mmCIF file of C-alpha atoms in Angstrom:
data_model
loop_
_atom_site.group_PDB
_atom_site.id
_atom_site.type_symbol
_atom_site.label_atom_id
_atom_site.label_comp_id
_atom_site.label_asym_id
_atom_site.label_seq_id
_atom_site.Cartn_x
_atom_site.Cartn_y
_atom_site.Cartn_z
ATOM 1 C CA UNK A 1 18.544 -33.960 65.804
ATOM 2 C CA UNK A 2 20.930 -36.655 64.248
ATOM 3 C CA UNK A 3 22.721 -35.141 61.531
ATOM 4 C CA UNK A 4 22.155 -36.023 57.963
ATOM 5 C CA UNK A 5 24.606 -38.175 56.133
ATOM 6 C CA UNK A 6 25.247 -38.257 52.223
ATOM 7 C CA UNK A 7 26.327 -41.436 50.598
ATOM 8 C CA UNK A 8 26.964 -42.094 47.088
ATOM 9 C CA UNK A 9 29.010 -40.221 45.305
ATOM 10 C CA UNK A 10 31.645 -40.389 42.312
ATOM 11 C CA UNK A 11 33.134 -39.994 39.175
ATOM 12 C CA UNK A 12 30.836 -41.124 36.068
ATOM 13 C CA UNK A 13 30.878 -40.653 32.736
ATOM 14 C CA UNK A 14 28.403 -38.316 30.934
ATOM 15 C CA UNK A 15 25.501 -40.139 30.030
ATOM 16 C CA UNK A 16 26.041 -42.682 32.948
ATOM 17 C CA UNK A 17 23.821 -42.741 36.066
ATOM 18 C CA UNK A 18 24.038 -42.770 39.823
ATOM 19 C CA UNK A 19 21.510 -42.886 43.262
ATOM 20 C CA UNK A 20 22.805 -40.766 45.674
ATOM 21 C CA UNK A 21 21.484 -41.344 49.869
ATOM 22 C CA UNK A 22 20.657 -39.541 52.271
ATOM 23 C CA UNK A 23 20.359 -41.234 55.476
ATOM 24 C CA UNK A 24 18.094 -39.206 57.748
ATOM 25 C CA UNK A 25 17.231 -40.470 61.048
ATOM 26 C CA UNK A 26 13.816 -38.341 62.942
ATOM 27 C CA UNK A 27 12.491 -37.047 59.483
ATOM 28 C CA UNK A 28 10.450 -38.925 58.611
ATOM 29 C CA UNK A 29 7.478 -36.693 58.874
ATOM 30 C CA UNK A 30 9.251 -34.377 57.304
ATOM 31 C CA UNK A 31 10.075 -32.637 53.793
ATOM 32 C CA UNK A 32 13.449 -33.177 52.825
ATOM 33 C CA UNK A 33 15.298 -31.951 49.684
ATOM 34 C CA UNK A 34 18.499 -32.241 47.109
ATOM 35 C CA UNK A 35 20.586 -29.243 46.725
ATOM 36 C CA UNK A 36 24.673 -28.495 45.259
ATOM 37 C CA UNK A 37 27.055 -26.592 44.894
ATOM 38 C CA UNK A 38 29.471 -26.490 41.782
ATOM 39 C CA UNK A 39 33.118 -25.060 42.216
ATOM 40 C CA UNK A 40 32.895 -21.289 42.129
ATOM 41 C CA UNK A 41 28.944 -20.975 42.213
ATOM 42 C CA UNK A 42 26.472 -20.770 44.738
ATOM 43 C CA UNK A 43 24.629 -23.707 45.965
ATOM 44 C CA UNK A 44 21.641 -24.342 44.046
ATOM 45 C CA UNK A 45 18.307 -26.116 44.829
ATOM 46 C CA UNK A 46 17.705 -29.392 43.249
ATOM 47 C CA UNK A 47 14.946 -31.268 44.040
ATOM 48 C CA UNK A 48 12.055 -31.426 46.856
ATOM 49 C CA UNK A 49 9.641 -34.207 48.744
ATOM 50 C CA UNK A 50 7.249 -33.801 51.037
ATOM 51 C CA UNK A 51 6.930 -35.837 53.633
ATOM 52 C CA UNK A 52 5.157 -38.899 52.434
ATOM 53 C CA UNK A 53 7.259 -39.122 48.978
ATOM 54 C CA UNK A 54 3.772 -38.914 46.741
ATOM 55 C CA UNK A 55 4.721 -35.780 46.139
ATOM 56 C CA UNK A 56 8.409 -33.634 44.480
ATOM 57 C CA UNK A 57 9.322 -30.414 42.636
ATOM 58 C CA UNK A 58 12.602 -30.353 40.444
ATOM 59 C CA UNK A 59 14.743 -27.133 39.517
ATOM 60 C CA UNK A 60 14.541 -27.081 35.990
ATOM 61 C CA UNK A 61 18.013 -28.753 35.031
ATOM 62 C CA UNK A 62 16.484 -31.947 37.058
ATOM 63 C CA UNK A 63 13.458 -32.424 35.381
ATOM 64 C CA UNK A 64 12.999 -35.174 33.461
ATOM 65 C CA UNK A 65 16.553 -37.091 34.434
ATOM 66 C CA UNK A 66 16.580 -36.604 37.996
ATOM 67 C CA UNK A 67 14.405 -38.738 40.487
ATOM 68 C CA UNK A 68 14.156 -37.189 44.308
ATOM 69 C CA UNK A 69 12.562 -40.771 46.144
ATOM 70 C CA UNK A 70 12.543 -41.631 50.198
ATOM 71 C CA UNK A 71 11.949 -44.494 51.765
ATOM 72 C CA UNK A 72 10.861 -43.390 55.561
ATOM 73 C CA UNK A 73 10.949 -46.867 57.170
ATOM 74 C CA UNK A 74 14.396 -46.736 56.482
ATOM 75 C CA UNK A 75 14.722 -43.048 57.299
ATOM 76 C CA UNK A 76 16.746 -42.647 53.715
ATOM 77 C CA UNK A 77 16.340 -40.451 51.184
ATOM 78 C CA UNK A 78 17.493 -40.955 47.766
ATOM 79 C CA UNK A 79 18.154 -39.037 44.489
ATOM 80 C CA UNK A 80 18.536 -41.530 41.146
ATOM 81 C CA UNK A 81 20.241 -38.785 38.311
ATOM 82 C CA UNK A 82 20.327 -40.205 35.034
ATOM 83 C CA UNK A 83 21.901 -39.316 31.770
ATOM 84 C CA UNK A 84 24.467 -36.915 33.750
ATOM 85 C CA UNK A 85 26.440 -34.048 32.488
ATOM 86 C CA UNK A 86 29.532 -32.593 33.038
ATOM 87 C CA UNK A 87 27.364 -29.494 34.672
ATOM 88 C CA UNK A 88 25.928 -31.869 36.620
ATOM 89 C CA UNK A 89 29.150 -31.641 38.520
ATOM 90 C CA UNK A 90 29.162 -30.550 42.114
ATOM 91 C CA UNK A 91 28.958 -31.567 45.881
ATOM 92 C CA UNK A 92 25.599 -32.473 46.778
ATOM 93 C CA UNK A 93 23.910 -31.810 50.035
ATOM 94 C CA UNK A 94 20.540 -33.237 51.303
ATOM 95 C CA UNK A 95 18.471 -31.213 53.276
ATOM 96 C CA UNK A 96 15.869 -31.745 55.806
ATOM 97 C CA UNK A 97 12.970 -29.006 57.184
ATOM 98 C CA UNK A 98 12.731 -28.875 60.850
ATOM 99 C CA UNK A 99 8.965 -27.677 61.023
ATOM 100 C CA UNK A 100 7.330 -28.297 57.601
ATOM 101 C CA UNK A 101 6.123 -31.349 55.893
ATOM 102 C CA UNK A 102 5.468 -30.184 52.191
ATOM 103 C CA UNK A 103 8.034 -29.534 49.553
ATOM 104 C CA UNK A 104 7.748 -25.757 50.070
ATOM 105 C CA UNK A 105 8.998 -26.218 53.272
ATOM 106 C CA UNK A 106 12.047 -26.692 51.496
ATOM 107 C CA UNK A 107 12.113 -24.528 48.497
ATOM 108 C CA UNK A 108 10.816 -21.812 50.656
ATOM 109 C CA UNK A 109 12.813 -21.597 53.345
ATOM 110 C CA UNK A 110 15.869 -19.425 54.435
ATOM 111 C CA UNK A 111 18.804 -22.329 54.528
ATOM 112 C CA UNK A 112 19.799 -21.246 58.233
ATOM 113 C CA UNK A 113 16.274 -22.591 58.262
ATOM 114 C CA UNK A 114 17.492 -26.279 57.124
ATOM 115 C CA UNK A 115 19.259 -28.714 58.509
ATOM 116 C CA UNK A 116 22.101 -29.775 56.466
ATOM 117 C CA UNK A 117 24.446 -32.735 55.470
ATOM 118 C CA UNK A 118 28.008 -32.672 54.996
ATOM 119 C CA UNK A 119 27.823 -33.550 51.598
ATOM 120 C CA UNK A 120 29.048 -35.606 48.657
ATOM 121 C CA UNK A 121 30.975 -35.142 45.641
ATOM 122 C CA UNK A 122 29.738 -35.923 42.059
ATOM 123 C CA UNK A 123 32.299 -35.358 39.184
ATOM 124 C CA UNK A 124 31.013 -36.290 35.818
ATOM 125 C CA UNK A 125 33.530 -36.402 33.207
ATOM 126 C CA UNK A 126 33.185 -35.589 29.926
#
């Protein structure tokens, strides 16, 4: 498989907003998902779709300012993050199932089960 490629990233302001991409050729039938890593911590899951995009599940510090969105003739995922935070902070990886096609195919699975981006840095200041 073609390995996933982040795009996107940067340093915002709190309160400001950014789309990050995830360009994801061969996926489209399946679930893909958002997931970071802050300095110090372990990475964290972020958001998930499924494989047509009608349907996502957000950790709770996304809900409600996060959007997880994909776009499968273009083979691109996105995540739109609004009103960020200086916890918000972190590299972010995308993430891409190499069996399932629902969102628990993601949140579910081992990560040695995922294939992985390299991924991209988000610094919000405060």
């Amino acid at each position: 498989q073609v390995q996933l490629a982040e795009s996107g990233g940067g340093l915002v302001h709190t309160g400001d907003s950014l789309t990050l991409s995830c360009a994801a050729p061969g996926r489209a039938g399946l679930a893909m998902g958002w997931f970071r890593q802050a300095p110090g911590k372990e990475r964290e899951f972020v958001a998930a779709i499924n494989w047509s995009g009608h349907s996502t599940y957000y950790a709770d510090s996304a809900k409600g300012r996060f959007t997880c969105s994909r776009d499968n003739a273009k083979n691109t995922m996105y995540l739109t993050m609004n009103t960020l935070k200086p916890e918000d902070t972190a590299v972010y990886y995308c993430a891409a199932s190499r069996t399932g096609n629902t969102f628990g195919s993601i949140v579910q699975a081992p990560p040695s089960n995922l294939d992985w981006g390299q991924g991209t840095q988000v610094t919000v200041s405060s």
